[in-house]
Amino acid sequence: GAGVSQSPRYKVAKRGQDVALRCDPISGHVSLFWYQQALGQGPEFLTYFQNEAQLDKSGLPSDRFFAERPEGSVSTLKIQRTQQEDSAVYLCASSFLAGYTGELFFGEGSRLTVL
Amino acid sequence: AQKVTQAQTEISVVEKEDVTLDCVYETRDTTYYLFWYKQPPSGELVFLIRRNSFDEQNEISGRYSWNFQKSTSSFNFTITASQVVDSAVYFCALSEAGGTASKLTFGTGTRLQVTL
């Protein structure tokens, strides 16, 4: 597609439910990032993929968070047993080259609310 | 550890005023990159500029200009003759050159409100 697409745009979950957030990056983009943005804060890094390889997951806050990109294109961020502190906007970003310290293209995010 | 500070939480200006958004950063790296992103109400961050640590030339792009000063660890952003469409949250960000390239550390953002 023309840009980074994320779904769902909005998700309400009851505490303890599992959720899955999808990211469809720009076609051909090698690098894919997930960021978490709490209300009124800047985005915080979660994890990075280069093609299908997850090269950095140092930002994942707990083992309840899991991300995958099995074919090097679409990525899914899964959160198990959601907690209220997981409420945030989850942003996906992609870039054309590996290790490219330049422009990232962001999606509009998935807003997760945990009740 | 890297850190980006945007001390201005919110700024309100009247259209056509000039406005400067401040950004101060901390890093131990000698090679790094600085960015500004715009986040309109739709939520999607839009890239505005990247500057590497060896290039201290100021840059102008239309009504936008950036002032990078390594001596004060600052990378400030000025909008000249602001317009209502400039209303958004603006984020300054820092990236290390090694490790996970493009792993950005963001500031907390400055909300700019431009009114008629």
Coordinates of C-alpha atoms in Angstrom, one line a residue:
Chain A
G1 CA 0.0 0.0 0.0
A2 CA 0.9 3.6 -0.1
G3 CA 1.6 3.9 3.6
V4 CA 2.0 1.8 6.8
S5 CA -1.3 0.3 7.7
Q6 CA -2.3 -0.8 11.2
S7 CA -5.3 -2.6 12.5
P8 CA -7.4 -2.4 14.5
R9 CA -7.3 1.3 14.9
Y10 CA -9.1 1.0 18.3
K11 CA -9.2 -2.0 20.6
V12 CA -11.0 -2.3 24.0
A13 CA -10.0 -5.3 26.0
K14 CA -11.0 -6.6 29.4
R15 CA -8.1 -7.1 31.8
G16 CA -6.7 -10.5 31.3
Q17 CA -7.6 -10.9 27.6
D18 CA -5.1 -11.5 24.9
V19 CA -4.9 -9.0 22.0
A20 CA -3.2 -9.0 18.6
L21 CA -2.2 -5.9 16.7
R22 CA -1.3 -6.0 13.0
C23 CA 1.1 -3.9 11.0
D24 CA 1.3 -3.9 7.2
P25 CA 4.5 -1.9 6.3
I26 CA 5.2 -0.2 3.1
S27 CA 6.0 -2.8 0.4
G28 CA 9.7 -3.6 0.2
H29 CA 10.6 -2.0 3.5
V30 CA 13.2 -4.1 5.2
S31 CA 13.1 -2.6 8.7
L32 CA 10.0 -2.7 10.9
F33 CA 9.7 -1.1 14.4
W34 CA 7.1 -1.2 17.1
Y35 CA 6.7 1.7 19.5
Q36 CA 4.4 2.2 22.5
Q37 CA 3.0 5.7 23.1
A38 CA 1.4 6.4 26.5
L39 CA -1.0 9.3 26.7
G40 CA 0.9 12.6 26.7
Q41 CA 4.2 10.9 26.2
G42 CA 6.6 10.4 23.4
P43 CA 6.8 7.0 21.7
E44 CA 9.0 4.4 23.3
F45 CA 10.8 1.7 21.4
L46 CA 9.6 -1.9 21.8
T47 CA 11.2 -4.0 19.1
Y48 CA 12.9 -4.1 15.7
F49 CA 12.8 -6.5 12.8
Q50 CA 15.1 -6.7 9.8
N51 CA 13.1 -8.7 7.4
E52 CA 11.9 -11.7 9.4
A53 CA 14.6 -11.5 12.0
Q54 CA 13.9 -9.9 15.3
L55 CA 17.2 -8.2 16.0
D56 CA 16.2 -6.2 19.1
K57 CA 13.5 -6.8 21.6
S58 CA 15.0 -4.9 24.4
G59 CA 12.1 -2.6 24.7
L60 CA 9.4 -5.2 25.3
P61 CA 8.2 -4.4 28.9
S62 CA 7.4 -8.0 29.9
D63 CA 7.2 -11.6 28.6
R64 CA 3.5 -10.9 28.0
F65 CA 4.5 -9.0 24.9
F66 CA 5.5 -10.9 21.8
A67 CA 6.1 -9.8 18.2
E68 CA 6.6 -11.7 15.0
R69 CA 7.2 -11.0 11.3
P70 CA 7.3 -14.5 9.9
E71 CA 7.6 -13.7 6.2
G72 CA 9.4 -10.4 6.5
S73 CA 6.4 -8.3 5.7
V74 CA 3.3 -8.1 7.9
S75 CA 4.0 -8.0 11.6
T76 CA 1.9 -8.8 14.6
L77 CA 2.3 -7.6 18.2
K78 CA 0.6 -9.8 20.7
I79 CA -0.1 -8.9 24.3
Q80 CA -1.1 -11.7 26.6
R81 CA -3.2 -11.3 29.8
T82 CA -3.5 -7.6 29.2
Q83 CA -3.2 -5.2 32.2
Q84 CA -4.4 -1.7 32.6
E85 CA -0.9 -0.3 32.2
D86 CA -0.8 -1.7 28.7
S87 CA -3.3 0.9 27.6
A88 CA -1.5 3.0 25.0
V89 CA -1.2 3.7 21.3
Y90 CA 1.0 1.1 19.6
L91 CA 2.8 2.6 16.6
C92 CA 4.4 0.6 13.8
A93 CA 7.1 2.1 11.6
S94 CA 9.1 0.9 8.6
S95 CA 12.0 2.0 6.6
F96 CA 13.5 0.9 3.3
L97 CA 16.9 -0.1 4.2
A98 CA 18.4 -2.2 7.0
G99 CA 20.3 -0.2 9.5
Y100 CA 19.2 3.0 7.9
T101 CA 19.3 5.8 10.4
G102 CA 17.0 8.0 8.5
E103 CA 13.3 8.6 7.9
L104 CA 10.8 6.2 9.4
F105 CA 7.3 5.9 8.0
F106 CA 4.8 5.5 10.8
G107 CA 1.3 4.1 10.8
E108 CA -1.6 5.9 12.5
G109 CA -1.3 3.5 15.4
S110 CA -3.6 1.1 17.3
R111 CA -5.1 2.5 20.4
L112 CA -5.5 -0.1 23.1
T113 CA -7.7 0.5 26.1
V114 CA -7.7 -2.1 28.9
L115 CA -10.6 -2.0 31.3
Chain B
A1 CA 21.9 6.6 28.4
Q2 CA 20.3 8.8 25.8
K3 CA 17.8 11.4 26.8
V4 CA 15.8 14.1 25.0
T5 CA 14.2 16.9 26.8
Q6 CA 11.4 19.1 25.5
A7 CA 10.7 21.5 28.3
Q8 CA 7.8 23.2 26.6
T9 CA 4.7 21.1 27.1
E10 CA 2.3 23.4 25.2
I11 CA 2.6 26.6 23.2
S12 CA -0.2 28.7 21.8
V13 CA 0.4 31.3 19.2
V14 CA -1.7 33.4 16.9
E15 CA -1.4 32.7 13.2
K16 CA 1.6 34.5 11.5
E17 CA 3.6 34.6 14.7
D18 CA 7.0 32.9 14.7
V19 CA 7.5 30.1 17.2
T20 CA 10.5 28.2 18.4
L21 CA 10.3 24.7 19.9
D22 CA 13.2 23.8 22.1
C23 CA 15.0 20.4 22.2
V24 CA 18.0 19.5 24.5
Y25 CA 19.6 16.1 24.2
E26 CA 22.1 13.9 26.1
T27 CA 24.2 11.2 24.7
R28 CA 27.6 9.7 25.2
D29 CA 28.0 8.8 21.5
T30 CA 30.1 10.9 19.3
T31 CA 28.1 10.0 16.3
Y32 CA 24.4 10.3 16.5
Y33 CA 21.4 11.6 14.6
L34 CA 18.7 14.1 15.6
F35 CA 15.2 14.2 14.2
W36 CA 12.0 16.2 14.4
Y37 CA 8.7 14.5 13.8
K38 CA 5.2 16.1 13.6
Q39 CA 2.2 14.2 15.0
P40 CA -1.1 15.7 13.8
P41 CA -4.4 14.6 15.4
S42 CA -4.6 11.6 13.1
G43 CA -1.8 10.1 15.1
E44 CA 0.7 9.3 12.4
L45 CA 4.2 10.7 13.0
V46 CA 5.5 12.6 10.0
F47 CA 9.2 13.0 9.4
L48 CA 10.5 16.6 9.2
I49 CA 14.2 16.5 9.3
R50 CA 17.3 14.5 10.2
R51 CA 20.7 15.9 11.2
N52 CA 23.8 14.0 12.0
S53 CA 26.2 15.0 14.7
F54 CA 28.9 16.1 12.3
D55 CA 26.8 18.5 10.5
E56 CA 26.1 21.7 12.4
Q57 CA 24.9 23.7 9.5
N58 CA 21.5 25.2 10.2
E59 CA 18.8 24.2 7.7
I60 CA 15.9 26.1 6.3
S61 CA 13.0 24.4 4.5
G62 CA 10.3 26.9 3.5
R63 CA 8.8 28.2 6.8
Y64 CA 10.8 25.7 8.9
S65 CA 14.3 26.1 10.2
W66 CA 16.5 24.2 12.5
N67 CA 19.3 25.4 14.7
F68 CA 21.8 22.7 15.8
Q69 CA 24.3 23.6 18.4
K70 CA 26.6 20.8 19.8
S71 CA 28.1 23.2 22.4
T72 CA 24.7 23.4 24.1
S73 CA 23.4 20.0 23.0
S74 CA 20.4 21.7 21.5
F75 CA 18.5 21.2 18.3
N76 CA 15.7 23.8 18.1
F77 CA 13.0 24.1 15.6
T78 CA 11.5 27.4 14.4
I79 CA 8.3 27.9 12.4
T80 CA 8.1 31.3 10.7
A81 CA 4.7 32.8 10.1
S82 CA 2.8 30.0 11.7
Q83 CA -0.4 28.7 10.2
V84 CA -3.4 26.8 11.7
V85 CA -2.3 23.7 9.8
D86 CA 0.9 23.7 11.9
S87 CA -1.1 22.8 15.0
A88 CA 0.2 19.4 16.1
V89 CA 2.5 17.7 18.6
Y90 CA 6.1 18.0 17.7
F91 CA 8.7 15.5 18.8
C92 CA 12.4 15.8 18.9
A93 CA 14.3 12.4 18.8
L94 CA 17.8 11.0 19.0
S95 CA 19.3 7.9 17.5
E96 CA 22.6 6.3 18.1
A97 CA 24.7 5.5 15.2
G98 CA 25.6 2.0 16.3
G99 CA 23.4 -0.7 17.7
T100 CA 19.9 -0.7 16.4
A101 CA 20.0 2.0 13.8
S102 CA 16.9 4.1 13.8
K103 CA 16.1 3.1 17.4
L104 CA 14.8 6.5 18.3
T105 CA 14.6 8.0 21.8
F106 CA 11.9 10.6 21.7
G107 CA 11.2 13.6 23.9
T108 CA 7.8 14.1 25.5
G109 CA 6.7 16.4 22.8
T110 CA 5.5 20.0 22.5
R111 CA 1.9 20.6 21.6
L112 CA 1.6 23.7 19.3
Q113 CA -1.7 25.4 19.0
V114 CA -2.0 28.0 16.3
T115 CA -5.2 30.1 16.3
L116 CA -6.7 32.7 14.0

